[in-house]
Short mmCIF file of C-alpha atoms in Angstrom, two decimals:
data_model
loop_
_atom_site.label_atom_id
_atom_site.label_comp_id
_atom_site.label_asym_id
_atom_site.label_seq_id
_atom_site.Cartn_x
_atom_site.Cartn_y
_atom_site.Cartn_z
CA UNK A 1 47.10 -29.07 -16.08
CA UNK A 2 47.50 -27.07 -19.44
CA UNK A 3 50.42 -27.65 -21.72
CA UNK A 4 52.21 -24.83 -20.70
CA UNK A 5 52.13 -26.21 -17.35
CA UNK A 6 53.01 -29.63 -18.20
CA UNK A 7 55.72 -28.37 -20.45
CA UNK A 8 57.44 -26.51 -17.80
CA UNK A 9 57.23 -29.38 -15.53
CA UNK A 10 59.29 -31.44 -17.49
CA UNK A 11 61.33 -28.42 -17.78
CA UNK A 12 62.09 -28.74 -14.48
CA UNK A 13 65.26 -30.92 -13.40
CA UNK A 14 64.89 -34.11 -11.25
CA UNK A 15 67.57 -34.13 -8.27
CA UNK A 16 67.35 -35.20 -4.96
CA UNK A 17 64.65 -33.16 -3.40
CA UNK A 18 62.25 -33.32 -6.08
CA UNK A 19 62.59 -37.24 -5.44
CA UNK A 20 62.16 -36.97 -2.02
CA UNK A 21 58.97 -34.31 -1.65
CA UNK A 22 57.19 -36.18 -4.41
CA UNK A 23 57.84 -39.55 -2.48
CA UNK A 24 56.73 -38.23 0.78
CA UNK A 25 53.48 -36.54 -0.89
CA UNK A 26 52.96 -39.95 -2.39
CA UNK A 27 53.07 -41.50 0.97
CA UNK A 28 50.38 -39.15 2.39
CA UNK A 29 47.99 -39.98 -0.55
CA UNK A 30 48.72 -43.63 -0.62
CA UNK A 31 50.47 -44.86 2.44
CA UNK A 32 53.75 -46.20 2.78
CA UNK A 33 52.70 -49.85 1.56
CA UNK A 34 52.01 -48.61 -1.67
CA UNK A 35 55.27 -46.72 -1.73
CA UNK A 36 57.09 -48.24 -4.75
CA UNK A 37 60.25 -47.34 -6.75
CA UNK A 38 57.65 -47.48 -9.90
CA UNK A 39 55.59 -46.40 -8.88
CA UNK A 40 56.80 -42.73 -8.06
CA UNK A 41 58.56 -42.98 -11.45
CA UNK A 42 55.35 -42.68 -13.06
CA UNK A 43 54.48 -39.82 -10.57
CA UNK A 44 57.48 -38.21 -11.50
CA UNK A 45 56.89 -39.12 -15.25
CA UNK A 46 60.47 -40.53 -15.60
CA UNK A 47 61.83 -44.17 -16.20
CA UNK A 48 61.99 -46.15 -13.01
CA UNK A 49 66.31 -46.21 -13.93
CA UNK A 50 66.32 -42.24 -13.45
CA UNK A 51 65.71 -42.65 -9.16
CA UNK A 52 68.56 -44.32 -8.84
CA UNK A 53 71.18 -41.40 -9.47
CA UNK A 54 69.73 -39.57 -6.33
CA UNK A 55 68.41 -42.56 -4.20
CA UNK A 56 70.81 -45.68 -4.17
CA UNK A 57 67.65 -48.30 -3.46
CA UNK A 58 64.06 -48.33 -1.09
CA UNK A 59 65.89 -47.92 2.03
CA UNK A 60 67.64 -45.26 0.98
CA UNK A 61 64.84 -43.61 -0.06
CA UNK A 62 63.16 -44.11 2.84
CA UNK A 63 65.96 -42.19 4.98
CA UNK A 64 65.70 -39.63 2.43
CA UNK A 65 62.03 -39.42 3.19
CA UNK A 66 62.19 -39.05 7.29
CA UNK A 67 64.27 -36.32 6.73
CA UNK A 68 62.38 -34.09 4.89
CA UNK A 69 59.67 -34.75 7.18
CA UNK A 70 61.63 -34.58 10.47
CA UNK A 71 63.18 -31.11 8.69
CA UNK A 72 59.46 -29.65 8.96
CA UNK A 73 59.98 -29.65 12.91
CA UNK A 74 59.89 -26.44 13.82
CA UNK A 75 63.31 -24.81 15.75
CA UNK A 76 63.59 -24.72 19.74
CA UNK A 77 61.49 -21.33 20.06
CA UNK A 78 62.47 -18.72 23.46
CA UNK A 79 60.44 -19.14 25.65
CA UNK A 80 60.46 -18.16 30.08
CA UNK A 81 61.90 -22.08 30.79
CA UNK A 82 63.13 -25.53 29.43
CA UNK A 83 60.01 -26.70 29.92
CA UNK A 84 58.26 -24.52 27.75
CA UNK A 85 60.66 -24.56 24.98
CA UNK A 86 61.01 -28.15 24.70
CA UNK A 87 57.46 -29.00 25.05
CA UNK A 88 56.58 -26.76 22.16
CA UNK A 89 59.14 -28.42 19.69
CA UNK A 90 57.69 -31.57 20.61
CA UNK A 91 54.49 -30.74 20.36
CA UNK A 92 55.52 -28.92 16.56
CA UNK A 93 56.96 -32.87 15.99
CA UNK A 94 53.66 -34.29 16.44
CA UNK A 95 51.81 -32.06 14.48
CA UNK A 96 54.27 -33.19 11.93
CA UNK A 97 53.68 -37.05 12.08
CA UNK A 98 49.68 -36.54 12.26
CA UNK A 99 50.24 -35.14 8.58
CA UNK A 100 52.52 -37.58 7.81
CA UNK A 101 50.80 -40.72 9.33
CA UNK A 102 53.48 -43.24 8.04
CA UNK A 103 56.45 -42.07 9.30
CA UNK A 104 56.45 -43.48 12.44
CA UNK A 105 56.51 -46.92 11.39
CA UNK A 106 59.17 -45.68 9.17
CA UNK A 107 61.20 -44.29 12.21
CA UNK A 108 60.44 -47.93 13.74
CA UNK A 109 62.05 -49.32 11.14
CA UNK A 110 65.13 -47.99 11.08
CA UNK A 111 68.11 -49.53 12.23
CA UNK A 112 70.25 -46.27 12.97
CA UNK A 113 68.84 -42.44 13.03
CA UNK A 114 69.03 -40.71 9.95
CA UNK A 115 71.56 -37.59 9.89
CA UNK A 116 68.51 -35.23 10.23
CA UNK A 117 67.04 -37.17 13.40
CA UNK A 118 70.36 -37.35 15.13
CA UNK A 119 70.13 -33.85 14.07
CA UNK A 120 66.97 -33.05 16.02
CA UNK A 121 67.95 -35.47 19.15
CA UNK A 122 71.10 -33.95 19.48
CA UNK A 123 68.82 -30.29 19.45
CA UNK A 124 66.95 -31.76 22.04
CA UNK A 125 69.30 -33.08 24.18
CA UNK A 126 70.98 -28.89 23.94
CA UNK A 127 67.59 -27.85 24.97
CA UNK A 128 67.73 -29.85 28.11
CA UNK A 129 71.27 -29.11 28.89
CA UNK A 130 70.02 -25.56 28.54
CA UNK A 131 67.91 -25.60 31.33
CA UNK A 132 70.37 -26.95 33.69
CA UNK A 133 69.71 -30.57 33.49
CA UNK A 134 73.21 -32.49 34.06
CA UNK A 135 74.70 -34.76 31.42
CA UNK A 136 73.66 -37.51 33.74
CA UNK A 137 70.34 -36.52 33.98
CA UNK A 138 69.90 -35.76 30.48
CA UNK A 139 71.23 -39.04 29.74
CA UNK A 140 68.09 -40.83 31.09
CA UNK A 141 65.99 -37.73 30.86
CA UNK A 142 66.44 -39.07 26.54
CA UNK A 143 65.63 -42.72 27.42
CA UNK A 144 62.31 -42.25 29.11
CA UNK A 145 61.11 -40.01 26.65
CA UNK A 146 61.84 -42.00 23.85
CA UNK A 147 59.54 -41.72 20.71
CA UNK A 148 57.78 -39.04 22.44
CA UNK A 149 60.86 -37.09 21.71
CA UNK A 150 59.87 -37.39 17.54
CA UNK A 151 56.03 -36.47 19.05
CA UNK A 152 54.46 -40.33 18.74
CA UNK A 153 54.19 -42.57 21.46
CA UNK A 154 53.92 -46.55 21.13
CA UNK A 155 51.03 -48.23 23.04
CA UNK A 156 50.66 -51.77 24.35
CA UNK A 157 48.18 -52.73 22.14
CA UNK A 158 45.55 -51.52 19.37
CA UNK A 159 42.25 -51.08 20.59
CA UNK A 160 41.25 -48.35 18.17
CA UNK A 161 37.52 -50.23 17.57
CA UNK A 162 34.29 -48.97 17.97
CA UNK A 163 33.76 -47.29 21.27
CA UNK A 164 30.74 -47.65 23.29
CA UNK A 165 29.62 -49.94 26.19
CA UNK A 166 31.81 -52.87 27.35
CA UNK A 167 30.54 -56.17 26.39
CA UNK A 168 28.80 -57.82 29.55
CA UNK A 169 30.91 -60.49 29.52
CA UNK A 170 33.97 -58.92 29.61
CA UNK A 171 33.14 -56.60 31.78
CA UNK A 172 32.61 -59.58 34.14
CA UNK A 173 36.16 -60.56 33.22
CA UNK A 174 38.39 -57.27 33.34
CA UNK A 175 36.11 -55.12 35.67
CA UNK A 176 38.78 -52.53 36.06
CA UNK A 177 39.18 -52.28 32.42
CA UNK A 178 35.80 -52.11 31.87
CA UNK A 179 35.62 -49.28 34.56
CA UNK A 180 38.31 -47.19 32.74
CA UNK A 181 36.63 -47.65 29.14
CA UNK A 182 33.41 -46.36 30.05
CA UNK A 183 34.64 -43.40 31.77
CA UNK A 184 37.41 -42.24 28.97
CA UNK A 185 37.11 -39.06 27.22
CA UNK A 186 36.37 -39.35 23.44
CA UNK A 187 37.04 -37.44 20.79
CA UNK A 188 35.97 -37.53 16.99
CA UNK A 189 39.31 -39.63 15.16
CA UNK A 190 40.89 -41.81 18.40
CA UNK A 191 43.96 -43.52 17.79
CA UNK A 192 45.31 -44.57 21.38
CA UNK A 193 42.33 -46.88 21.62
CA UNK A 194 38.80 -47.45 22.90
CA UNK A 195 37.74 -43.60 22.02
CA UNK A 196 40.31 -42.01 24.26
CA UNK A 197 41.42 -38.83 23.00
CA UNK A 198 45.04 -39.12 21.58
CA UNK A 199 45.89 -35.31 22.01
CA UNK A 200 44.61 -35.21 25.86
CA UNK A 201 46.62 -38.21 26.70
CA UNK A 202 50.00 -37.33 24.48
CA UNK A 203 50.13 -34.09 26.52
CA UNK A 204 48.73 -35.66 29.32
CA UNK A 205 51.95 -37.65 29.64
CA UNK A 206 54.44 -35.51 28.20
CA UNK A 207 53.51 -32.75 31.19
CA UNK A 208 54.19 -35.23 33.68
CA UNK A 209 57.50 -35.82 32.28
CA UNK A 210 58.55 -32.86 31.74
CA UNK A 211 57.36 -32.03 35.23
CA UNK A 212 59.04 -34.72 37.25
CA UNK A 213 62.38 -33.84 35.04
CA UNK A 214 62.30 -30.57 36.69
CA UNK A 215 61.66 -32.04 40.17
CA UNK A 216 64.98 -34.27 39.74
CA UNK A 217 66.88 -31.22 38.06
CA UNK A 218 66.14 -29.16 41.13
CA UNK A 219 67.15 -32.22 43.77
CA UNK A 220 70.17 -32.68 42.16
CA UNK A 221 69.58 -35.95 41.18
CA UNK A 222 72.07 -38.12 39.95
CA UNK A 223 71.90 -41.77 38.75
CA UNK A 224 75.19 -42.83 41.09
CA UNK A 225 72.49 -41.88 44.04
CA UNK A 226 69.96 -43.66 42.76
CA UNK A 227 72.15 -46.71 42.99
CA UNK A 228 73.30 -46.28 46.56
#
């Protein structure tokens, strides 16, 4: 950076925003466990004190950070059905998180939505209405999709090691696992586990979803018959 350049960056006045995008770009370079108050001071070449007249503390910050990121989802889009429209948005969501790696733990760890995810939930939940899903339906239609809404999904358990043949012995042992990890697809950066390709199965499951949805949409379904 020449002079000039550094010059006019200090020119340039710290608010909110500037906190926020040079937190979040911290995050991506560093993670979110090397996320520190100080430490994005010295990013932002300021004394620790200044952050505090736009973000109150950590968790504030934090908030602050999910919704800059969430407000990179892309708007509902027309499209010929629900289906369509809402599977693109969710689909722009998890292209989101993949460049943003560390906010979903941070959306894990929040004890309320922030005002921009209640934002985008309450966007979602006008997309199904939309499409003539009922209040009731939509209701639970919300609950099963859960984090897939925000386009992450939460496994059972990490098995993001080395793929390849199943040890003998377990194989013996789980024979049906076994089965299923030496037929799975693979693709060149896994993270659902054992090699499986995380975009095949994200879609994988969000199509079935968003299929069955429909199929309850057009029976009518409600949850009072469900009950009976």
């Amino acid at each position: 950076m020449t002079r000039q350049e550094a010059a006019h960056t200090h020119r340039i006045p710290l608010n909110r925003d500037r906190v926020l995008r040079a937190a979040v770009a911290l995050a991506d370079a560093t993670g979110i466990d090397a996320l520190s108050m100080r430490r994005l001071a010295q990013e932002l070449d300021v004394v620790p004190m200044a952050l505090y007249k736009h973000v109150g503390n950590k968790e504030e910050l934090l908030d602050g950070m999910l919704d800059t990121v969430v407000g990179e989802i892309d708007p509902p889009t027309e499209g010929p059905d629900w289906q369509s429209v809402v599977r693109a948005r969710i689909l722009s969501a998890r292209r989101v998180l993949l460049r943003h790696p560390w906010a979903a733990r941070v959306i894990e760890s929040r004890t309320s939505p922030t005002p921009a995810v209640l934002s985008y939930l309450d966007s979602m939940a006008g997309s199904f209405r939309e499409g003539g899903l009922s209040v009731d339906l939509t209701h639970h239609v919300m609950h099963a999709m859960g984090s897939r809404l925000l386009g992450f999904s939460q496994e059972l358990f990490d098995a993001s090691g080395p793929s390849g043949p199943p040890d003998p012995g377990l194989a013996a042992s789980y024979p049906h696992i076994a089965e299923l990890a030496a037929t799975a697809a693979h693709d060149g950066n896994p993270t659902v586990g054992g090699g499986c390709d995380d975009q095949f199965e994200f879609e994988f499951a969000l199509d079935l979803l968003l299929n069955g949805f429909e199929s309850l949409r057009r029976q009518g379904w409600t949850s009072a018959r469900a009950v009976d």
